[in-house]
Amino acid sequence: MILIPAIDLKDGEAVRLYKGDYQQKTVYSTQPEDIALAFEKMGADYLHVVDLDGAKEGTTSNLETIQKIRNILSIPMELGGGIRDMKTVDLYLNDIGIDRVILGTAAIENPEFLKAALQKYGPQRIVVGVDVKDGYVATAGWLVNTQTHYLEFLKELEKIGVQYIVCTDISKDGTLTGPSFDLYEDIYQNSSLQFVVSGGIKDAADIYKVNEKGYYGCIVGKAYYEGKIDLKEVITCLQKESSPV
């Protein structure tokens, strides 16, 4: 399992929202690149970045901050939020040097674009963000609810050739109440997709449980920012466990 620390960007700052509510925002840093570097020094293998302004507006609002983060890091970085056309995919993957992008709204509203992106860059670099609210997929920064059940959506993604998804239970995000393990087990049993658990991680035990279940990855955000997790210790523990004897 890969453990992926997260930085959510709004107005150039590192923030966290509560259940995706843009009005319930906590600012953790005005220098997100410093947080990114700290994650790398802790031993993180990957960084997850979300452009919240982009997700809401379909823009590249935090481009300058994203470039700063990419320039300071040597570890791989994935980015989601507002990536809704090939021009933006090209910008992030080719010009900015992002390792993989996460398509959310565009993946459900424009499957032809998703197919084209997969054909151009491959499933290792094109990841789909599946944001779930009450069993159904939500889009546009979680502000729009669709009538598409998440398992139905996952089947469509598999047909298109998607291999990796980041799945977030919106009701859990930023709550520190633990992930929706029932949701993830449902995906594990009914899909061949490799998925990243996102939303609700409250402590190290949650991360170890994700690892024990054999899921592909886990994102940690608020639990780190609120001092609930010694991230360096958890990363070291996971690395020891995966090392050959």
Coordinates of N, CA and C in Angstrom, one line a residue:
M1 N 0.8 -1.2 0.0 CA 0.0 0.0 0.0 C 0.9 1.2 0.0
I2 N 0.4 2.2 -0.8 CA 1.2 3.5 -0.7 C 0.3 4.5 0.1
L3 N 1.0 5.2 1.0 CA 0.4 6.2 1.9 C 0.7 7.6 1.2
I4 N -0.4 8.3 0.9 CA -0.2 9.5 0.2 C -0.7 10.7 1.0
P5 N 0.2 11.6 1.5 CA -0.3 12.8 2.2 C -0.9 13.8 1.2
A6 N -1.8 14.6 1.7 CA -2.6 15.4 0.9 C -2.4 16.9 1.2
I7 N -2.4 17.7 0.2 CA -2.5 19.2 0.3 C -3.7 19.7 -0.5
D8 N -4.6 20.3 0.1 CA -5.7 20.9 -0.6 C -5.5 22.4 -0.7
L9 N -5.6 22.9 -1.9 CA -5.3 24.3 -2.2 C -6.5 25.2 -2.4
K10 N -6.6 26.3 -1.7 CA -7.6 27.3 -2.0 C -7.0 28.7 -1.8
D11 N -7.1 29.5 -2.9 CA -6.5 30.8 -2.9 C -5.0 30.8 -2.5
G12 N -4.3 29.8 -3.0 CA -2.9 29.7 -2.8 C -2.5 29.2 -1.4
E13 N -3.4 28.8 -0.6 CA -3.1 28.4 0.8 C -3.5 26.9 0.9
A14 N -2.8 26.2 1.9 CA -3.1 24.8 2.2 C -4.3 24.8 3.2
V15 N -5.4 24.2 2.8 CA -6.6 24.2 3.7 C -7.2 22.8 3.8
R16 N -8.2 22.7 4.6 CA -9.0 21.5 4.6 C -10.5 22.0 4.8
L17 N -11.4 21.3 4.0 CA -12.8 21.6 4.1 C -13.4 20.5 5.0
Y18 N -14.6 20.8 5.5 CA -15.4 19.9 6.3 C -16.5 19.3 5.4
K19 N -16.5 18.0 5.1 CA -17.5 17.4 4.2 C -17.6 18.2 2.9
G20 N -16.5 18.7 2.4 CA -16.5 19.4 1.1 C -17.2 20.7 1.1
D21 N -17.5 21.3 2.3 CA -18.2 22.6 2.4 C -17.2 23.7 2.3
Y22 N -17.3 24.5 1.2 CA -16.3 25.6 1.0 C -16.5 26.7 2.0
Q23 N -17.6 26.7 2.8 CA -17.7 27.7 3.8 C -17.1 27.2 5.2
Q24 N -16.8 25.9 5.2 CA -16.2 25.4 6.5 C -14.7 25.1 6.2
K25 N -13.9 26.1 6.2 CA -12.5 26.0 5.7 C -11.6 26.3 6.9
T26 N -10.5 25.4 7.0 CA -9.5 25.7 8.0 C -8.2 25.9 7.2
V27 N -7.5 27.0 7.4 CA -6.2 27.3 6.8 C -5.1 26.7 7.6
Y28 N -4.2 25.9 7.0 CA -3.1 25.3 7.7 C -1.8 26.0 7.4
S29 N -1.7 26.5 6.2 CA -0.4 27.2 5.8 C -0.6 28.1 4.6
T30 N 0.1 29.2 4.6 CA 0.1 30.1 3.5 C 1.3 29.8 2.5
Q31 N 2.1 28.8 2.9 CA 3.2 28.3 2.1 C 3.1 26.8 1.9
P32 N 2.2 26.4 1.0 CA 2.0 24.9 0.8 C 3.2 24.2 0.4
E33 N 4.1 24.8 -0.3 CA 5.3 24.1 -0.8 C 6.2 23.7 0.4
D34 N 6.1 24.4 1.5 CA 6.9 24.0 2.7 C 6.3 22.7 3.3
I35 N 5.0 22.6 3.3 CA 4.4 21.4 3.8 C 4.7 20.2 2.9
A36 N 4.7 20.4 1.6 CA 5.1 19.4 0.6 C 6.5 18.9 0.9
L37 N 7.4 19.8 1.1 CA 8.8 19.4 1.3 C 8.9 18.6 2.6
A38 N 8.1 19.0 3.6 CA 8.2 18.3 4.9 C 7.7 16.8 4.7
F39 N 6.6 16.6 3.9 CA 6.1 15.3 3.6 C 7.2 14.4 3.0
E40 N 7.9 15.0 2.0 CA 9.0 14.3 1.4 C 10.1 13.9 2.4
K41 N 10.4 14.8 3.3 CA 11.5 14.5 4.3 C 11.0 13.4 5.3
M42 N 9.7 13.3 5.4 CA 9.2 12.2 6.3 C 9.3 10.8 5.6
G43 N 9.5 10.8 4.3 CA 9.6 9.6 3.6 C 8.5 9.2 2.7
A44 N 7.6 10.2 2.5 CA 6.4 9.9 1.7 C 6.9 9.6 0.3
D45 N 6.2 8.6 -0.3 CA 6.5 8.1 -1.7 C 5.8 8.9 -2.8
Y46 N 4.7 9.6 -2.4 CA 3.8 10.3 -3.3 C 3.2 11.5 -2.6
L47 N 2.8 12.5 -3.4 CA 2.0 13.6 -2.8 C 0.7 13.8 -3.6
H48 N -0.4 14.0 -2.9 CA -1.7 14.2 -3.5 C -2.1 15.7 -3.3
V49 N -2.3 16.4 -4.4 CA -2.7 17.8 -4.3 C -4.0 18.0 -5.0
V50 N -4.9 18.8 -4.4 CA -6.2 19.1 -5.0 C -6.3 20.6 -5.1
D51 N -6.7 21.1 -6.3 CA -7.0 22.5 -6.5 C -8.5 22.7 -6.3
L52 N -8.8 23.1 -5.1 CA -10.3 23.3 -4.7 C -10.9 24.3 -5.6
D53 N -10.3 25.4 -5.8 CA -10.8 26.5 -6.7 C -11.1 25.9 -8.1
G54 N -10.1 25.1 -8.6 CA -10.2 24.5 -9.9 C -11.4 23.6 -9.9
A55 N -11.6 22.8 -8.9 CA -12.6 21.8 -8.8 C -14.0 22.4 -8.9
K56 N -14.1 23.6 -8.3 CA -15.4 24.3 -8.2 C -15.7 25.1 -9.5
E57 N -14.6 25.6 -10.1 CA -14.8 26.6 -11.2 C -14.3 26.0 -12.5
G58 N -13.6 24.9 -12.5 CA -13.1 24.4 -13.8 C -11.9 25.2 -14.3
T59 N -11.1 25.8 -13.4 CA -10.0 26.6 -13.9 C -8.7 26.1 -13.3
T60 N -7.6 26.8 -13.6 CA -6.3 26.5 -13.1 C -5.8 27.6 -12.1
S61 N -6.7 27.9 -11.2 CA -6.6 29.0 -10.3 C -5.3 29.0 -9.5
N62 N -4.8 27.8 -9.1 CA -3.7 27.7 -8.2 C -2.4 27.2 -8.9
L63 N -2.4 27.5 -10.2 CA -1.3 27.1 -11.1 C 0.1 27.5 -10.5
E64 N 0.2 28.7 -10.1 CA 1.5 29.2 -9.6 C 2.0 28.4 -8.4
T65 N 1.0 28.2 -7.5 CA 1.4 27.4 -6.2 C 1.7 26.0 -6.6
I66 N 1.0 25.4 -7.5 CA 1.2 24.0 -7.9 C 2.6 23.9 -8.5
Q67 N 3.0 24.9 -9.3 CA 4.3 24.9 -9.9 C 5.4 25.0 -8.9
K68 N 5.2 25.8 -7.8 CA 6.1 25.9 -6.7 C 6.3 24.6 -6.0
I69 N 5.2 23.9 -5.8 CA 5.3 22.6 -5.1 C 6.1 21.6 -6.0
R70 N 5.7 21.6 -7.3 CA 6.4 20.6 -8.2 C 7.9 20.9 -8.2
N71 N 8.3 22.2 -8.2 CA 9.7 22.6 -8.3 C 10.5 22.2 -7.1
I72 N 9.9 22.1 -6.0 CA 10.6 21.9 -4.7 C 10.7 20.4 -4.4
L73 N 9.8 19.6 -5.0 CA 9.8 18.1 -4.7 C 10.6 17.3 -5.7
S74 N 11.1 16.2 -5.1 CA 11.7 15.2 -6.0 C 10.8 13.9 -6.1
I75 N 9.8 13.8 -5.2 CA 8.9 12.6 -5.2 C 7.8 12.8 -6.2
P76 N 7.1 11.8 -6.7 CA 6.0 11.9 -7.6 C 4.9 12.7 -7.0
M77 N 4.1 13.3 -7.8 CA 2.9 14.1 -7.4 C 1.7 13.9 -8.3
E78 N 0.6 13.7 -7.7 CA -0.7 13.6 -8.4 C -1.5 14.9 -8.1
L79 N -2.3 15.3 -9.1 CA -3.1 16.5 -9.0 C -4.5 16.3 -9.5
G80 N -5.5 16.8 -8.7 CA -6.9 16.8 -9.2 C -7.5 18.2 -9.0
G81 N -8.6 18.4 -9.6 CA -9.3 19.7 -9.5 C -9.4 20.5 -10.7
G82 N -10.5 20.5 -11.4 CA -10.6 21.4 -12.5 C -10.0 21.0 -13.8
I83 N -9.6 19.7 -13.9 CA -9.0 19.3 -15.1 C -10.0 18.7 -16.1
R84 N -10.5 19.5 -17.0 CA -11.7 19.1 -17.8 C -11.5 19.2 -19.3
D85 N -10.3 19.4 -19.7 CA -10.0 19.3 -21.2 C -8.5 18.9 -21.4
M86 N -8.2 18.5 -22.6 CA -6.9 18.0 -22.9 C -5.8 19.1 -22.8
K87 N -6.2 20.3 -23.1 CA -5.2 21.4 -22.9 C -4.7 21.5 -21.5
T88 N -5.6 21.3 -20.5 CA -5.2 21.3 -19.1 C -4.4 20.1 -18.7
V89 N -4.8 18.9 -19.2 CA -4.0 17.7 -19.0 C -2.6 17.9 -19.5
D90 N -2.5 18.4 -20.7 CA -1.2 18.6 -21.3 C -0.3 19.6 -20.5
L91 N -1.0 20.6 -20.1 CA -0.3 21.6 -19.3 C 0.3 21.0 -18.0
Y92 N -0.5 20.3 -17.3 CA 0.0 19.7 -16.0 C 1.0 18.6 -16.2
L93 N 0.7 17.7 -17.2 CA 1.6 16.5 -17.3 C 2.9 16.9 -18.1
N94 N 2.8 17.8 -19.0 CA 4.0 18.1 -19.9 C 4.8 19.3 -19.4
D95 N 4.0 20.4 -19.1 CA 4.7 21.7 -18.8 C 5.1 21.8 -17.3
I96 N 4.1 21.4 -16.4 CA 4.4 21.5 -15.0 C 5.1 20.3 -14.4
G97 N 5.0 19.2 -15.1 CA 5.8 18.0 -14.6 C 5.0 17.2 -13.6
I98 N 3.7 17.3 -13.6 CA 2.9 16.4 -12.7 C 3.0 15.0 -13.2
D99 N 3.0 14.0 -12.2 CA 3.2 12.6 -12.7 C 1.9 12.0 -13.1
R100 N 0.8 12.3 -12.4 CA -0.5 11.8 -12.9 C -1.6 12.8 -12.5
V101 N -2.6 12.9 -13.3 CA -3.7 13.8 -13.0 C -4.9 13.0 -12.7
I102 N -5.8 13.6 -11.9 CA -7.1 13.0 -11.5 C -8.2 13.7 -12.1
L103 N -9.0 13.0 -12.9 CA -10.1 13.5 -13.6 C -11.4 13.2 -12.8
G104 N -12.2 14.2 -12.5 CA -13.4 13.9 -11.7 C -14.7 14.2 -12.5
T105 N -15.0 15.5 -12.5 CA -16.2 15.9 -13.2 C -16.2 15.5 -14.7
A106 N -15.1 15.7 -15.3 CA -15.0 15.4 -16.8 C -15.1 14.0 -17.1
A107 N -14.7 13.1 -16.1 CA -14.8 11.7 -16.4 C -16.2 11.2 -16.5
I108 N -17.1 11.8 -15.7 CA -18.5 11.4 -15.8 C -19.3 12.1 -16.8
E109 N -18.9 13.4 -17.0 CA -19.7 14.2 -18.0 C -19.2 14.1 -19.4
N110 N -18.0 13.7 -19.6 CA -17.4 13.6 -20.9 C -16.5 12.4 -21.1
P111 N -17.1 11.2 -21.1 CA -16.3 10.0 -21.2 C -15.4 9.9 -22.5
E112 N -15.8 10.6 -23.5 CA -14.9 10.6 -24.7 C -13.6 11.3 -24.4
F113 N -13.7 12.4 -23.7 CA -12.4 13.0 -23.2 C -11.6 12.1 -22.4
L114 N -12.2 11.4 -21.5 CA -11.5 10.4 -20.6 C -10.8 9.4 -21.5
K115 N -11.5 8.9 -22.5 CA -11.0 7.9 -23.4 C -9.7 8.4 -24.1
A116 N -9.9 9.7 -24.6 CA -8.8 10.3 -25.3 C -7.6 10.5 -24.5
A117 N -7.8 10.9 -23.2 CA -6.7 11.1 -22.3 C -6.0 9.8 -22.0
L118 N -6.8 8.8 -21.8 CA -6.2 7.4 -21.5 C -5.4 6.9 -22.7
Q119 N -5.9 7.2 -23.9 CA -5.2 6.7 -25.1 C -3.9 7.5 -25.2
K120 N -3.9 8.8 -24.9 CA -2.7 9.6 -25.1 C -1.6 9.4 -24.0
Y121 N -2.1 9.2 -22.8 CA -1.1 9.1 -21.6 C -1.0 7.8 -20.9
G122 N -2.1 6.9 -21.1 CA -2.1 5.7 -20.5 C -2.7 5.7 -19.1
P123 N -3.1 4.5 -18.6 CA -3.9 4.5 -17.3 C -3.0 4.7 -16.1
Q124 N -1.6 4.7 -16.2 CA -0.8 5.0 -15.1 C -0.8 6.5 -14.8
R125 N -1.1 7.3 -15.8 CA -1.0 8.8 -15.6 C -2.4 9.5 -15.6
I126 N -3.4 8.7 -15.9 CA -4.8 9.3 -15.9 C -5.6 8.5 -14.9
V127 N -5.8 9.1 -13.8 CA -6.6 8.5 -12.7 C -8.0 9.2 -12.6
V128 N -9.0 8.5 -12.1 CA -10.3 9.1 -12.0 C -10.6 9.2 -10.5
G129 N -11.1 10.4 -10.2 CA -11.6 10.7 -8.9 C -13.1 10.3 -8.8
V130 N -13.4 9.4 -7.9 CA -14.8 9.0 -7.7 C -15.3 9.5 -6.4
D131 N -16.1 10.5 -6.4 CA -16.5 11.2 -5.2 C -18.0 10.7 -4.9
V132 N -18.2 10.1 -3.8 CA -19.5 9.4 -3.5 C -20.3 10.2 -2.4
K133 N -21.5 10.4 -2.7 CA -22.4 11.0 -1.6 C -23.7 10.2 -1.6
D134 N -24.0 9.6 -0.5 CA -25.2 8.8 -0.3 C -25.3 7.7 -1.4
G135 N -24.2 7.1 -1.8 CA -24.1 6.0 -2.8 C -24.1 6.5 -4.3
Y136 N -24.1 7.8 -4.5 CA -24.1 8.3 -5.9 C -22.9 9.2 -6.1
V137 N -22.5 9.3 -7.4 CA -21.3 10.1 -7.7 C -21.7 11.6 -7.7
A138 N -20.8 12.4 -7.1 CA -21.0 13.9 -7.1 C -19.9 14.5 -7.9
T139 N -20.2 15.7 -8.5 CA -19.2 16.3 -9.4 C -19.1 17.8 -9.0
A140 N -18.2 18.5 -9.8 CA -18.1 20.0 -9.6 C -17.7 20.4 -8.2
G141 N -16.6 19.8 -7.7 CA -16.2 20.1 -6.4 C -17.2 19.6 -5.3
W142 N -17.9 18.5 -5.6 CA -18.8 17.9 -4.7 C -20.1 18.7 -4.6
L143 N -20.3 19.7 -5.4 CA -21.5 20.6 -5.3 C -22.7 20.1 -6.1
V144 N -22.4 19.2 -7.1 CA -23.5 18.6 -7.9 C -23.7 17.1 -7.7
N145 N -24.8 16.7 -7.4 CA -25.1 15.3 -7.2 C -25.7 14.7 -8.5
T146 N -25.1 13.5 -8.9 CA -25.7 12.9 -10.1 C -26.6 11.7 -9.7
Q147 N -27.2 11.1 -10.7 CA -28.1 9.9 -10.5 C -27.4 8.6 -10.8
T148 N -26.0 8.7 -10.8 CA -25.2 7.5 -11.2 C -24.7 6.9 -9.9
H149 N -25.1 5.6 -9.7 CA -24.6 4.9 -8.5 C -23.1 4.6 -8.7
Y150 N -22.3 4.6 -7.6 CA -20.9 4.5 -7.8 C -20.4 3.2 -8.4
L151 N -21.1 2.0 -8.1 CA -20.7 0.8 -8.7 C -21.0 0.7 -10.2
E152 N -22.1 1.4 -10.6 CA -22.4 1.5 -12.0 C -21.3 2.3 -12.8
F153 N -20.9 3.4 -12.1 CA -19.9 4.2 -12.7 C -18.5 3.5 -12.8
L154 N -18.2 2.7 -11.8 CA -16.9 2.0 -11.8 C -16.9 0.9 -12.9
K155 N -18.0 0.3 -13.2 CA -18.1 -0.6 -14.3 C -17.8 0.0 -15.7
E156 N -18.4 1.3 -15.8 CA -18.1 2.0 -17.0 C -16.7 2.4 -17.1
L157 N -16.0 2.8 -16.0 CA -14.6 3.1 -16.0 C -13.8 1.9 -16.5
E158 N -14.1 0.8 -16.0 CA -13.4 -0.4 -16.3 C -13.4 -0.7 -17.8
K159 N -14.6 -0.5 -18.4 CA -14.8 -0.7 -19.8 C -14.0 0.2 -20.6
I160 N -13.8 1.4 -20.2 CA -13.1 2.5 -20.9 C -11.6 2.2 -20.8
G161 N -11.1 1.5 -19.8 CA -9.7 1.2 -19.6 C -9.0 1.8 -18.4
V162 N -9.8 2.4 -17.5 CA -9.3 3.0 -16.3 C -8.7 1.9 -15.4
Q163 N -7.6 2.1 -14.8 CA -7.1 1.1 -13.8 C -7.0 1.7 -12.4
Y164 N -6.9 3.0 -12.2 CA -6.7 3.6 -10.9 C -7.7 4.6 -10.6
I165 N -8.3 4.6 -9.4 CA -9.2 5.6 -9.0 C -8.8 6.1 -7.6
V166 N -9.3 7.3 -7.3 CA -9.2 7.9 -5.9 C -10.7 8.0 -5.5
C167 N -11.1 7.2 -4.5 CA -12.5 7.2 -4.1 C -12.7 7.9 -2.7
T168 N -13.5 8.9 -2.7 CA -13.8 9.7 -1.5 C -15.3 9.6 -1.1
D169 N -15.5 9.2 0.1 CA -16.9 9.3 0.7 C -17.0 10.7 1.3
I170 N -17.8 11.6 0.6 CA -17.9 13.0 1.0 C -18.3 13.2 2.4
S171 N -19.2 12.3 2.8 CA -19.8 12.4 4.2 C -18.7 12.2 5.3
K172 N -17.6 11.6 4.9 CA -16.5 11.3 5.8 C -15.3 12.3 5.7
D173 N -15.2 13.0 4.6 CA -14.1 13.8 4.4 C -13.9 15.0 5.4
G174 N -12.8 15.0 6.0 CA -12.5 16.1 7.0 C -13.2 15.9 8.3
T175 N -13.8 14.7 8.6 CA -14.5 14.5 9.8 C -13.8 13.8 10.9
L176 N -12.7 13.2 10.5 CA -11.9 12.4 11.5 C -12.7 11.3 12.2
T177 N -13.6 10.7 11.4 CA -14.5 9.7 12.0 C -14.2 8.3 11.5
G178 N -13.1 8.1 10.7 CA -12.8 6.8 10.1 C -13.4 6.7 8.7
P179 N -12.7 6.0 7.8 CA -13.2 5.8 6.5 C -14.4 4.9 6.4
S180 N -15.1 5.0 5.2 CA -16.2 4.1 5.0 C -15.7 2.7 4.5
F181 N -15.3 1.9 5.5 CA -14.8 0.6 5.1 C -15.8 -0.3 4.3
D182 N -17.1 -0.1 4.6 CA -18.1 -0.9 3.9 C -18.1 -0.5 2.4
L183 N -18.0 0.8 2.1 CA -17.9 1.3 0.8 C -16.7 0.7 0.0
Y184 N -15.5 0.7 0.7 CA -14.3 0.2 0.0 C -14.3 -1.3 -0.2
E185 N -14.9 -2.0 0.8 CA -15.0 -3.4 0.7 C -15.9 -3.8 -0.5
D186 N -17.0 -3.0 -0.6 CA -17.9 -3.2 -1.8 C -17.2 -3.1 -3.1
I187 N -16.3 -2.0 -3.2 CA -15.6 -1.8 -4.4 C -14.6 -3.0 -4.6
Y188 N -13.9 -3.3 -3.5 CA -12.9 -4.4 -3.6 C -13.5 -5.7 -4.1
Q189 N -14.7 -6.0 -3.7 CA -15.4 -7.3 -4.0 C -16.0 -7.2 -5.4
N190 N -16.3 -6.0 -5.9 CA -17.1 -5.9 -7.1 C -16.4 -5.2 -8.3
S191 N -15.1 -4.9 -8.1 CA -14.4 -4.2 -9.2 C -12.9 -4.7 -9.2
S192 N -12.3 -4.6 -10.3 CA -10.9 -4.9 -10.5 C -10.0 -3.6 -10.4
L193 N -10.6 -2.5 -10.2 CA -9.9 -1.2 -10.2 C -9.0 -1.1 -8.9
Q194 N -7.8 -0.6 -9.1 CA -7.0 -0.3 -8.0 C -7.4 1.1 -7.4
F195 N -7.8 1.1 -6.1 CA -8.3 2.3 -5.6 C -7.6 2.9 -4.3
V196 N -7.6 4.2 -4.2 CA -7.0 4.9 -3.1 C -8.2 5.3 -2.2
V197 N -8.0 4.9 -0.9 CA -9.0 5.3 0.1 C -8.8 6.8 0.5
S198 N -9.9 7.5 0.4 CA -9.8 9.0 0.7 C -11.0 9.4 1.5
G199 N -10.7 10.1 2.6 CA -11.7 10.7 3.5 C -12.0 10.0 4.8
G200 N -11.8 10.7 5.9 CA -12.2 10.2 7.2 C -11.1 9.6 8.0
I201 N -9.9 9.3 7.4 CA -8.8 8.7 8.2 C -8.6 9.6 9.5
K202 N -8.7 8.9 10.7 CA -8.6 9.6 11.9 C -7.3 9.3 12.7
D203 N -6.7 8.1 12.5 CA -5.5 7.8 13.2 C -4.7 6.7 12.5
A204 N -3.6 6.3 13.1 CA -2.7 5.3 12.5 C -3.4 4.0 12.3
A205 N -4.3 3.6 13.2 CA -5.0 2.3 13.1 C -5.8 2.2 11.8
D206 N -6.4 3.3 11.4 CA -7.2 3.3 10.1 C -6.2 3.0 9.0
I207 N -5.1 3.6 9.0 CA -4.1 3.4 7.9 C -3.6 2.0 7.9
Y208 N -3.3 1.4 9.0 CA -2.9 0.0 9.1 C -4.0 -0.9 8.7
K209 N -5.2 -0.6 8.9 CA -6.4 -1.4 8.5 C -6.5 -1.4 7.0
V210 N -6.3 -0.2 6.4 CA -6.3 -0.2 4.9 C -5.2 -1.0 4.3
N211 N -4.1 -1.0 4.9 CA -2.9 -1.8 4.5 C -3.2 -3.3 4.6
E212 N -3.8 -3.7 5.8 CA -4.1 -5.1 6.0 C -5.1 -5.6 5.0
K213 N -6.0 -4.8 4.6 CA -7.0 -5.2 3.7 C -6.5 -5.4 2.2
G214 N -5.3 -4.9 2.0 CA -4.7 -5.1 0.7 C -5.1 -4.1 -0.3
Y215 N -5.7 -3.0 0.1 CA -6.1 -1.9 -0.8 C -4.9 -1.2 -1.4
Y216 N -5.0 -0.6 -2.6 CA -3.8 0.0 -3.3 C -3.2 1.1 -2.5
G217 N -4.0 2.1 -2.0 CA -3.4 3.2 -1.4 C -4.4 3.9 -0.4
C218 N -3.8 4.9 0.3 CA -4.6 5.6 1.3 C -4.1 7.1 1.4
I219 N -5.0 8.0 1.4 CA -4.7 9.4 1.5 C -4.9 9.9 2.9
V220 N -4.0 10.6 3.5 CA -4.1 11.2 4.8 C -4.0 12.7 4.7
G221 N -4.9 13.4 5.4 CA -4.9 14.8 5.3 C -5.1 15.4 6.7
K222 N -6.4 15.6 7.0 CA -6.7 16.4 8.3 C -6.1 15.7 9.5
A223 N -6.1 14.4 9.6 CA -5.5 13.7 10.7 C -4.1 14.1 11.0
Y224 N -3.3 14.3 9.9 CA -1.9 14.8 10.1 C -1.9 16.3 10.5
Y225 N -2.7 17.1 9.9 CA -2.7 18.5 10.2 C -3.2 18.8 11.6
E226 N -4.1 17.9 12.1 CA -4.6 18.1 13.5 C -3.8 17.4 14.5
G227 N -2.7 16.8 14.1 CA -1.8 16.2 15.1 C -2.2 14.8 15.6
K228 N -3.1 14.2 14.8 CA -3.6 12.9 15.3 C -2.7 11.7 14.8
I229 N -1.8 12.0 13.9 CA -1.0 10.9 13.3 C 0.5 11.4 13.3
D230 N 1.4 10.5 13.8 CA 2.8 10.8 13.6 C 3.2 10.2 12.2
L231 N 3.1 11.0 11.2 CA 3.2 10.5 9.8 C 4.5 9.8 9.5
K232 N 5.6 10.4 10.0 CA 6.9 9.8 9.8 C 7.0 8.4 10.4
E233 N 6.4 8.2 11.6 CA 6.4 6.9 12.2 C 5.6 5.9 11.4
V234 N 4.5 6.3 10.9 CA 3.6 5.4 10.2 C 4.3 5.0 8.9
I235 N 4.9 6.0 8.2 CA 5.6 5.7 6.9 C 6.7 4.7 7.2
T236 N 7.5 4.9 8.2 CA 8.6 4.0 8.5 C 8.1 2.6 8.8
C237 N 7.0 2.5 9.6 CA 6.4 1.2 9.9 C 6.0 0.5 8.6
L238 N 5.3 1.2 7.7 CA 4.8 0.6 6.5 C 6.0 0.1 5.6
Q239 N 7.0 0.9 5.6 CA 8.2 0.6 4.7 C 8.9 -0.6 5.3
K240 N 9.0 -0.7 6.6 CA 9.6 -1.9 7.2 C 8.8 -3.2 6.9
E241 N 7.5 -3.0 6.9 CA 6.6 -4.2 6.7 C 6.8 -4.7 5.3
S242 N 7.0 -3.7 4.3 CA 7.0 -4.1 2.9 C 8.4 -4.5 2.5
S243 N 9.4 -4.3 3.4 CA 10.8 -4.7 3.0 C 11.0 -6.2 3.0
P244 N 11.8 -6.7 2.1 CA 12.1 -8.1 2.1 C 12.9 -8.5 3.3
V245 N 12.7 -9.6 3.9 CA 13.4 -10.1 5.1 C 14.8 -10.5 4.7

